[in-house]
Coordinates of C-alpha atoms in Angstrom, one line a residue:
Chain G
D1 CA 0.0 0.0 0.0
I2 CA 1.1 3.6 -0.7
V3 CA 1.8 5.4 2.6
L4 CA 1.3 9.2 2.7
T5 CA 3.1 11.1 5.4
Q6 CA 2.0 14.6 6.2
S7 CA 3.9 17.2 8.1
P8 CA 3.5 19.0 10.4
D9 CA 0.8 17.3 12.4
S10 CA -0.4 20.7 13.4
L11 CA 0.3 24.3 12.4
S12 CA -0.5 27.6 14.1
V13 CA -0.5 30.6 11.7
S14 CA -1.5 34.2 12.1
L15 CA -4.3 35.6 10.0
G16 CA -3.1 36.8 6.6
E17 CA 0.1 34.7 6.9
R18 CA 1.1 31.8 4.7
A19 CA 0.5 28.2 5.7
T20 CA 2.4 25.3 4.1
I21 CA 1.7 21.6 4.5
T22 CA 3.7 18.8 3.0
C23 CA 2.7 15.3 1.9
K24 CA 5.4 12.7 1.2
S25 CA 4.5 9.5 -0.6
S26 CA 6.2 6.1 -0.1
Q27 CA 6.3 5.8 -3.9
S28 CA 6.1 8.0 -6.9
L29 CA 2.6 9.2 -7.8
L30 CA 3.7 10.4 -11.2
Y31 CA 2.2 8.3 -14.0
S32 CA 4.7 8.5 -16.9
S33 CA 2.2 7.9 -19.7
N34 CA 0.3 11.1 -19.0
N35 CA 2.8 13.0 -16.8
K36 CA 0.2 13.5 -14.1
N37 CA 0.5 13.2 -10.4
Y38 CA -2.3 11.3 -8.8
L39 CA -2.7 13.3 -5.7
A40 CA -5.6 15.3 -4.2
W41 CA -6.0 17.7 -1.2
Y42 CA -9.0 18.1 1.0
R43 CA -10.1 20.5 3.7
Q44 CA -12.3 19.3 6.6
K45 CA -13.8 22.0 8.7
P46 CA -15.0 21.1 12.2
G47 CA -18.2 19.0 12.1
Q48 CA -18.2 18.9 8.3
P49 CA -17.3 16.3 5.7
P50 CA -14.1 16.8 3.7
Q51 CA -14.1 19.2 0.7
L52 CA -12.0 18.7 -2.4
L53 CA -9.5 21.5 -2.9
I54 CA -6.9 20.3 -5.3
S55 CA -6.7 17.4 -7.8
W56 CA -3.8 16.2 -9.9
A57 CA -1.5 17.8 -7.3
S58 CA -2.0 21.3 -8.5
M59 CA -5.4 21.7 -10.2
R60 CA -7.6 23.8 -8.0
T61 CA -11.3 22.8 -7.9
S62 CA -13.1 25.4 -10.0
L63 CA -15.1 28.1 -8.3
R64 CA -18.1 27.0 -10.3
E65 CA -17.8 23.5 -8.8
S66 CA -17.3 24.2 -5.1
G67 CA -16.1 27.7 -4.5
V68 CA -12.5 27.0 -3.6
P69 CA -10.7 30.3 -3.1
D70 CA -7.6 31.0 -5.1
R71 CA -5.5 31.4 -2.0
F72 CA -5.1 27.6 -2.1
S73 CA -2.5 26.2 -4.3
G74 CA -0.8 22.8 -4.7
S75 CA 2.6 21.9 -6.1
G76 CA 5.1 19.1 -6.2
S77 CA 5.7 15.9 -8.2
G78 CA 6.7 12.3 -7.8
T79 CA 6.9 11.7 -4.0
D80 CA 6.9 15.2 -2.5
F81 CA 3.9 17.6 -2.5
T82 CA 2.9 20.8 -0.9
L83 CA -0.4 22.6 -0.2
T84 CA -0.1 26.3 0.4
I85 CA -2.6 28.7 1.8
S86 CA -1.2 32.1 0.7
S87 CA -3.1 34.2 3.2
L88 CA -4.8 32.4 6.1
Q89 CA -8.4 33.3 6.8
A90 CA -10.5 32.4 9.8
E91 CA -12.6 29.9 7.8
D92 CA -9.4 28.0 7.0
V93 CA -9.3 26.5 10.5
A94 CA -9.6 22.9 9.6
V95 CA -7.7 19.6 9.1
Y96 CA -6.1 19.1 5.7
Y97 CA -5.6 15.7 4.1
C98 CA -3.8 14.5 1.0
Q99 CA -5.0 11.4 -0.9
Q100 CA -3.4 9.3 -3.5
Y101 CA -5.3 7.7 -6.3
Y102 CA -2.3 6.2 -8.2
D103 CA -3.2 2.8 -6.9
T104 CA -5.8 0.8 -4.9
P105 CA -6.2 0.9 -2.0
L106 CA -6.8 4.6 -2.1
T107 CA -5.0 6.1 0.9
F108 CA -5.0 9.3 2.8
G109 CA -2.3 11.1 4.8
G110 CA -2.7 11.4 8.5
G111 CA -3.9 15.0 8.4
T112 CA -2.6 18.4 9.4
R113 CA -4.5 20.6 11.8
V114 CA -4.3 24.3 11.0
E115 CA -5.2 26.8 13.7
I116 CA -5.0 30.6 14.1
K117 CA -2.1 31.9 16.1
Chain A
E1 CA -28.0 20.6 -6.3
V2 CA -25.6 17.7 -6.3
Q3 CA -26.2 15.8 -3.0
L4 CA -25.4 12.6 -1.2
V5 CA -27.4 11.5 1.8
E6 CA -26.3 8.5 3.9
S7 CA -28.6 6.5 6.2
G8 CA -28.6 3.3 8.2
G9 CA -26.1 3.9 10.9
G10 CA -26.7 3.1 14.5
L11 CA -25.7 1.1 17.5
V12 CA -24.9 -2.6 16.9
Q13 CA -23.3 -5.3 19.0
P14 CA -20.0 -6.9 18.1
G15 CA -20.5 -9.6 15.6
G16 CA -23.7 -7.9 14.3
S17 CA -24.7 -6.6 10.9
L18 CA -25.7 -3.2 9.5
R19 CA -26.6 -2.0 6.0
L20 CA -25.7 1.6 5.1
S21 CA -27.4 3.4 2.2
C22 CA -26.5 6.5 0.3
A23 CA -28.9 8.3 -2.0
G24 CA -27.5 10.5 -4.8
T25 CA -29.5 13.4 -6.3
G26 CA -28.7 16.2 -8.8
F27 CA -26.4 14.2 -11.0
T28 CA -26.4 11.1 -13.2
F29 CA -25.5 8.5 -10.6
S30 CA -24.7 5.7 -13.0
L31 CA -21.8 7.7 -14.6
Y32 CA -19.6 7.7 -11.4
W33 CA -17.5 5.4 -9.3
M34 CA -18.7 5.6 -5.7
N35 CA -16.8 5.3 -2.5
W36 CA -17.3 4.7 1.2
V37 CA -14.8 6.4 3.5
R38 CA -14.9 6.2 7.3
Q39 CA -13.5 8.4 10.1
V40 CA -13.1 7.5 13.7
P41 CA -14.2 10.6 15.7
G42 CA -11.1 12.8 16.2
K43 CA -9.0 10.7 13.8
G44 CA -8.1 10.7 10.2
L45 CA -9.9 9.5 7.0
E46 CA -9.8 5.8 5.9
W47 CA -11.0 4.7 2.5
V48 CA -13.2 1.6 2.9
A49 CA -14.5 0.5 -0.5
N50 CA -15.4 1.6 -3.9
I51 CA -17.5 0.4 -6.9
K52 CA -17.3 1.0 -10.6
Q53 CA -20.1 2.7 -12.5
D54 CA -21.8 -0.6 -13.6
G55 CA -20.8 -2.5 -10.4
S56 CA -18.4 -4.7 -12.3
E57 CA -15.4 -3.8 -10.2
K58 CA -15.3 -3.5 -6.4
Y59 CA -12.3 -2.9 -4.1
Y60 CA -11.9 -3.0 -0.4
V61 CA -9.4 -2.0 2.3
D62 CA -7.8 -5.2 3.7
S63 CA -9.4 -4.7 7.2
V64 CA -12.9 -5.2 5.8
K65 CA -12.4 -7.8 3.1
G66 CA -14.7 -10.7 3.6
R67 CA -16.9 -8.8 6.0
F68 CA -18.2 -5.8 4.1
T69 CA -19.9 -5.8 0.7
I70 CA -20.4 -2.7 -1.4
S71 CA -23.2 -2.6 -4.0
R72 CA -25.2 -0.1 -6.0
D73 CA -28.6 0.2 -7.7
N74 CA -28.3 2.7 -10.5
A75 CA -32.1 2.6 -11.1
K76 CA -32.5 3.9 -7.6
N77 CA -29.5 6.2 -7.6
S78 CA -28.3 4.4 -4.5
L79 CA -25.1 3.0 -3.0
Y80 CA -25.0 0.4 -0.2
L81 CA -22.5 -1.0 2.3
Q82 CA -23.5 -4.3 3.9
M83 CA -21.4 -4.7 7.0
N84 CA -21.2 -8.1 8.7
S85 CA -19.2 -9.5 11.6
L86 CA -18.8 -5.9 13.0
R87 CA -16.0 -5.2 15.4
A88 CA -15.4 -2.3 17.8
E89 CA -12.8 -0.9 15.5
D90 CA -15.4 -0.4 12.8
T91 CA -17.0 2.3 15.0
A92 CA -16.8 5.5 12.9
V93 CA -18.6 8.0 10.8
Y94 CA -19.2 6.5 7.4
Y95 CA -19.2 8.9 4.4
C96 CA -20.5 8.2 0.9
A97 CA -18.4 10.0 -1.7
R98 CA -18.7 10.5 -5.4
D99 CA -15.5 9.7 -7.4
R100 CA -14.4 11.7 -10.5
G101 CA -12.7 8.7 -12.1
G102 CA -13.6 7.2 -15.4
A103 CA -12.1 3.8 -16.1
D104 CA -10.3 3.9 -12.7
P105 CA -11.2 5.6 -9.4
Y106 CA -9.6 8.9 -8.7
Y107 CA -10.4 11.6 -6.2
M108 CA -13.7 12.4 -4.4
D109 CA -15.5 15.5 -5.3
V110 CA -18.8 15.3 -3.5
W111 CA -19.3 14.0 0.0
G112 CA -22.4 13.2 2.1
K113 CA -22.6 14.4 5.7
G114 CA -22.0 10.9 7.0
T115 CA -23.8 8.3 9.2
T116 CA -22.5 7.1 12.5
V117 CA -21.9 3.4 13.2
T118 CA -21.2 2.4 16.8
V119 CA -20.2 -1.2 17.6
S120 CA -20.5 -1.8 21.3
S121 CA -22.1 -4.3 23.7

């Protein structure tokens, strides 16, 4: 099974500041035939189900689909990935998860809790 | 509005059975892979099972193989999870989630609010 390791476990950031979360995979998530990374990011606010933020490691879910603000961005390739919140807002207090879909079983990272400093 | 609504959760004794249901509305249910994902309160997400659009392929996490069965009825726009031989460690909130995959499962773009399963004597 592919293991995803997120860091840090928790993060305290001031409003308006940048938050960076990393996700490291136990094997490459880059599929050579289409040059795509099979990784997604989700945000789970307290008491709510997860919400898709980013697919294919860097493709933000369109505003039309789910209203994901453009302060969220994803980057990385192969085994190392990053989710960045460029300017933290109060509504970003949540747990963030990465998920790989390169292979079955689908697996999630352990989560990173983001709080306001 | 695209929506998934789970039902069927509850309290069950160890060794017992439960059937979860998920009703999809606002989209063409038969075009999508569907997933069950669970979450122990206060813990992370764990993918449980998924099923292809026509039900021809089903996959499970190792910990539920042989005990859980995923199925779907596209005529009723519904997804199911039959859970047998339940254990305390199956206690969790179970989410139904739509998958954006085509020939293979990918990521989950629509989630239900979840239904709670508690396995306890």
